[in-house]
Coordinates of C-alpha atoms in Angstrom, one line a residue:
Chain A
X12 CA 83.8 113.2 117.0
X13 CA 85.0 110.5 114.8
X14 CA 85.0 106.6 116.1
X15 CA 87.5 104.5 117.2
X16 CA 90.2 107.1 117.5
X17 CA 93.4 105.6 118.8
X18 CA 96.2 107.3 118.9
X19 CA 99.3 104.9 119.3
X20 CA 102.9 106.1 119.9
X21 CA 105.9 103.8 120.0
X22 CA 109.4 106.0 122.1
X23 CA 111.8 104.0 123.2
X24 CA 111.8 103.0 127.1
X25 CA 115.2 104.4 128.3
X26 CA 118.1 106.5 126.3
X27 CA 120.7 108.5 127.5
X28 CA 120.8 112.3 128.2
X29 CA 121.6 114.1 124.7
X30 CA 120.7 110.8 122.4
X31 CA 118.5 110.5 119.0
X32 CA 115.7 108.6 119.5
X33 CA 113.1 107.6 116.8
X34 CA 109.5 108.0 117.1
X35 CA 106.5 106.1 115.7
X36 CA 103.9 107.5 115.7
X37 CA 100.2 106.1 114.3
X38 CA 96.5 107.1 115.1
X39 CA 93.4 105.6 113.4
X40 CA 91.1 107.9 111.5
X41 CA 88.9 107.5 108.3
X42 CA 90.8 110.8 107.0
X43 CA 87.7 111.6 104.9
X44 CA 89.5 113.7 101.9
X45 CA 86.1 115.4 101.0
X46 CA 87.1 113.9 97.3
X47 CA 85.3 110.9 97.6
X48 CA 81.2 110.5 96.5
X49 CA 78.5 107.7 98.4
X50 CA 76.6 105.6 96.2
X51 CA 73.8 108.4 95.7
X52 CA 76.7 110.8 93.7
X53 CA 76.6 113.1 96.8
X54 CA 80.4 114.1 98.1
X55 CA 81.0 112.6 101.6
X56 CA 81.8 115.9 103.7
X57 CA 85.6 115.9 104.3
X58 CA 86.7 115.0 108.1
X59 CA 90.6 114.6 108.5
X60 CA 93.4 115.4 111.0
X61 CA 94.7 118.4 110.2
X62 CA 97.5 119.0 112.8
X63 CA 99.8 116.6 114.6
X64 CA 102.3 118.5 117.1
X65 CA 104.9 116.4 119.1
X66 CA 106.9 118.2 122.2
X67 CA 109.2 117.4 125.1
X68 CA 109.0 118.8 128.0
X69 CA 106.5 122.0 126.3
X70 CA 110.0 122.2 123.7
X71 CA 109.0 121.7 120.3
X72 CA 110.0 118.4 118.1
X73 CA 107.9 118.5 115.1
X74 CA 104.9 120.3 114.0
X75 CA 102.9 118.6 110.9
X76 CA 100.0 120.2 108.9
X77 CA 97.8 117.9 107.4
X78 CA 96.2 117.8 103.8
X79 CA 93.2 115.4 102.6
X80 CA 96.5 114.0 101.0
X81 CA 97.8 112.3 104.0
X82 CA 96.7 108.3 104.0
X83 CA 94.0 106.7 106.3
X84 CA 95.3 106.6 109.8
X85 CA 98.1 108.9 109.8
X86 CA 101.6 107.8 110.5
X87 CA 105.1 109.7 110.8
X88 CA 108.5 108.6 111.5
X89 CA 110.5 111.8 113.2
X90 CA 113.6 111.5 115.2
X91 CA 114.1 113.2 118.5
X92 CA 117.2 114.7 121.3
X93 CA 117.0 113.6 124.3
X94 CA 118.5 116.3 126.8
X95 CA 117.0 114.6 129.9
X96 CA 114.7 113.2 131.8
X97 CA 110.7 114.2 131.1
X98 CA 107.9 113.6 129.0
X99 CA 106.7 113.4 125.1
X100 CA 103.0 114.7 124.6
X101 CA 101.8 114.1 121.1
X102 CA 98.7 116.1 120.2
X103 CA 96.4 115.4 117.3
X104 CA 93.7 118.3 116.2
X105 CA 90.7 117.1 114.5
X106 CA 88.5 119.0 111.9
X107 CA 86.0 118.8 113.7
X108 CA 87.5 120.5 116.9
X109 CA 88.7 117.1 119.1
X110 CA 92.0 117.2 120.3
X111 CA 93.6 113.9 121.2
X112 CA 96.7 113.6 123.2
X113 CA 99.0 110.9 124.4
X114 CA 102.2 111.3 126.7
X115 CA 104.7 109.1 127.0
X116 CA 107.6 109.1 129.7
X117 CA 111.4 107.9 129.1
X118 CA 113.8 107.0 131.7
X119 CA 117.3 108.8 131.2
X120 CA 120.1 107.4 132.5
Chain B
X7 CA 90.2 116.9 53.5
X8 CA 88.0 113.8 52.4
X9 CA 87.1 112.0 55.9
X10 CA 89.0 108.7 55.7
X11 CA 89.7 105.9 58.2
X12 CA 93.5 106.5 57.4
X13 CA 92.4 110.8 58.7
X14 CA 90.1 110.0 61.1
X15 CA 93.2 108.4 62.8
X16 CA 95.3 111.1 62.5
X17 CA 93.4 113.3 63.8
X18 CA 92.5 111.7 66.8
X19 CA 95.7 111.0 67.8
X20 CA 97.3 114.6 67.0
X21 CA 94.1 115.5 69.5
X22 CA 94.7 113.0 72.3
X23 CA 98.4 114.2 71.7
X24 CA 97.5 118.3 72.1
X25 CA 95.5 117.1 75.3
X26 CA 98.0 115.5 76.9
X27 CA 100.4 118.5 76.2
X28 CA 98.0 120.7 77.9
X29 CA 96.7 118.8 80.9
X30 CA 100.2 118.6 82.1
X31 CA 101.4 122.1 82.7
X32 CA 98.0 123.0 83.9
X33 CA 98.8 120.7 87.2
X34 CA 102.4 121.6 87.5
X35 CA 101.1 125.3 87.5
X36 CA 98.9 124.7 90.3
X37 CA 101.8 123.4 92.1
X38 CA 103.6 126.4 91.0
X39 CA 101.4 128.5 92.4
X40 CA 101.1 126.7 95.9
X41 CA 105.1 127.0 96.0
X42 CA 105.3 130.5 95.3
X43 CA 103.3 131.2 98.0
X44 CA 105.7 129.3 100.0
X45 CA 108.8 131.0 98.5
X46 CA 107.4 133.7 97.6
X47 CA 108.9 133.5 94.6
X48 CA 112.5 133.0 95.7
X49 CA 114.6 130.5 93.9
X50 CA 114.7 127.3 94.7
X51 CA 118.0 125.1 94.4
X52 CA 119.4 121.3 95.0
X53 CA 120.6 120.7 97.9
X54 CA 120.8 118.8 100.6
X55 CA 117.4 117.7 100.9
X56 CA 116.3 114.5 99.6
X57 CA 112.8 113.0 99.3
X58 CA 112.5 109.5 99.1
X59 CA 109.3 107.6 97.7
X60 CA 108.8 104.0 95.6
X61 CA 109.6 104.4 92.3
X62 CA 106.6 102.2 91.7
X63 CA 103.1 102.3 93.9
X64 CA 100.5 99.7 93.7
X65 CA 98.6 101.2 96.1
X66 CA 98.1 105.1 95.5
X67 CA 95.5 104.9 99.1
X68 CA 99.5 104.3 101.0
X69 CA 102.1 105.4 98.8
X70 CA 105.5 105.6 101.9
X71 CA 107.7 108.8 101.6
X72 CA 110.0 110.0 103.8
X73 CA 112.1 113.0 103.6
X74 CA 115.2 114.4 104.9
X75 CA 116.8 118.4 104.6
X76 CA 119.8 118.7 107.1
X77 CA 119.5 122.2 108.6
X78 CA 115.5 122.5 106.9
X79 CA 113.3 124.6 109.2
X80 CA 110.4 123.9 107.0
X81 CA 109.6 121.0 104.6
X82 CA 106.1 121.3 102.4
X83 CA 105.1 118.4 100.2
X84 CA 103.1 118.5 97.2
X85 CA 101.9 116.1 94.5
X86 CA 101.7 117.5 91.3
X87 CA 99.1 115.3 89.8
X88 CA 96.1 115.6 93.2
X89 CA 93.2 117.3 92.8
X90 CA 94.6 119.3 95.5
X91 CA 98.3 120.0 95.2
X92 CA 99.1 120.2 99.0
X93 CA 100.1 117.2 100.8
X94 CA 101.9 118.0 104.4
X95 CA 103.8 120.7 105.7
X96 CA 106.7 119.8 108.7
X97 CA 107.8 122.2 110.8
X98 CA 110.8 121.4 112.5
X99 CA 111.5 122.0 116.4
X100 CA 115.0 122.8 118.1
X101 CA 115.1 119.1 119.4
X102 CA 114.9 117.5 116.1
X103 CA 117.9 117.2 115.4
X104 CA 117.9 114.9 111.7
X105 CA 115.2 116.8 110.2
X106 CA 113.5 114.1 108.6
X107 CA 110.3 112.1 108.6
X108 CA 108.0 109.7 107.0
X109 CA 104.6 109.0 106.5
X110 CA 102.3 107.9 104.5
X111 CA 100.4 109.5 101.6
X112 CA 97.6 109.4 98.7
X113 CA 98.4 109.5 95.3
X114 CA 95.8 110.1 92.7
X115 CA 97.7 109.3 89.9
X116 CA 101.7 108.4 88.4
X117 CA 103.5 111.6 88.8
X118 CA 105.8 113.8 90.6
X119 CA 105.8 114.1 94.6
X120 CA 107.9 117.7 95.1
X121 CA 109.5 118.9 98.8
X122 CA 110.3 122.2 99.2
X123 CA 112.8 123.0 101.9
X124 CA 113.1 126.7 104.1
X125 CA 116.6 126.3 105.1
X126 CA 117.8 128.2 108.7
X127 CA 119.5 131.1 106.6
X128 CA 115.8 132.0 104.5
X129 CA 116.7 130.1 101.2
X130 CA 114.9 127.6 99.7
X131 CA 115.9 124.0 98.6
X132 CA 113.7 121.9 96.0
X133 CA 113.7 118.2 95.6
X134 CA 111.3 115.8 93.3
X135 CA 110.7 112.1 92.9
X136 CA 108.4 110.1 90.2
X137 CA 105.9 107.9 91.9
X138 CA 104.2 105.4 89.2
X139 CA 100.8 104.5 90.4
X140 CA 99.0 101.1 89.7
X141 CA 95.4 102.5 91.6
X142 CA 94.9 105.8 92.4
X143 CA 94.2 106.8 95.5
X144 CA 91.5 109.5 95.8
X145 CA 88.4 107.9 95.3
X146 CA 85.5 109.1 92.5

């Protein structure tokens, strides 16, 4: 498992039933493209996130596959409806099998 | 033809020249090919989608893009001049209801970032944007 990951997820505290949100998501990673070569000429073994899924309530929002061409410590931007009250789960998959996840409630009034 | 300065000259630009002409389509066909798979082979039209990027990026390591395809399923991203053409692929949910997003990608040198779009009714939309890059971004 890579260090230091942090996943970090910015949703709004409250919004009303059937509103757009926007969601900021960020999580620190190396991203290792597997392009790259250490000081001895040997390629450094690639290691990135390859699959970022975001869902409310178990309903879909945005489902994001990875390349080696997405920048260190992936972020996206996505909006979002609102139907009512629940929960966001953002889930990160690893190459190297870890799975990180981070929910985040909102208040619907 | 008697080797001169004046020849020498000539000829190496006329060969710098022929290599540039063929380095070029030999990316863009490798994108090609990664978007036919998509498509499988289906044409691809303007639309409605847009992809938005800096026309100029100092920084290939963080170039910012963000796209947007009103009524997009399916957005892939690819940059022509990687060493690997494939960049992200979005798949839209039923509560996203903008279909857009941004993030942030590498860019190994100045050239163009594609987004192909799978619209709800099965066609396909295209949309390019030419990223000049100060440092490239993918290491070597």
């Amino acid at each position: 498992m890579a260090d230091n990951v942090k996943p970090r997820v910015r949703v709004p505290k409250e919004a009303s039933a059937g509103d757009t949100i926007t969601i900021k998501t960020l999580i620190s990673h190396t991203m290792e493209s597997g392009q790259r070569k250490d000081k001895d000429g040997n390629v450094i073994p690639r290691s990135i996130i390859n699959r970022f899924v975001a869902d409310f309530n178990g309903e879909n929002v945005i489902d994001v596959t990875l390349e080696p061409a997405i920048s260190t410590n992936p972020y996206f931007e996505f909006d979002a409806i609102v139907p009512g009250p629940g929960e966001f789960t953002f889930t990160w998959y690893d190459d190297d099998g870890s799975v990180y996840t981070e929910t985040k409630s909102i208040d619907v009034s | 033809m008697e080797l001169t300065r004046r020849n020498m000259l000539t000829m190496g630009s006329a060969a710098l020249a022929a290599y540039g002409l063929g380095a070029l389509p030999a990316f863009a066909s490798l994108t090609d090919d990664e978007i036919a798979k998509i498509t499988g082979g289906a044409e691809t039209a303007a639309g409605e989608l847009t992809i938005t990027a800096p026309e100029i990026a100092e920084n290939g390591n963080t170039v910012p893009i963000s796209i947007s395809a009103p009524g997009a399923v399916m957005v892939a991203i690819f940059a022509e001049g990687n060493p690997v053409p494939n960049v992200a692929t979005f798949n839209f949910g039923p509560l996203n209801p903008t279909r857009s997003a941004s993030t942030r990608i590498r860019l190994a040198t100045t050239q163009n970032v594609v987004a192909i779009a799978k619209m709800e009714d099965g066609s396909f939309q295209r949309a390019s944007a030419e990223v000049k890059v100060t440092i490239g971004g993918c290491g070597g």
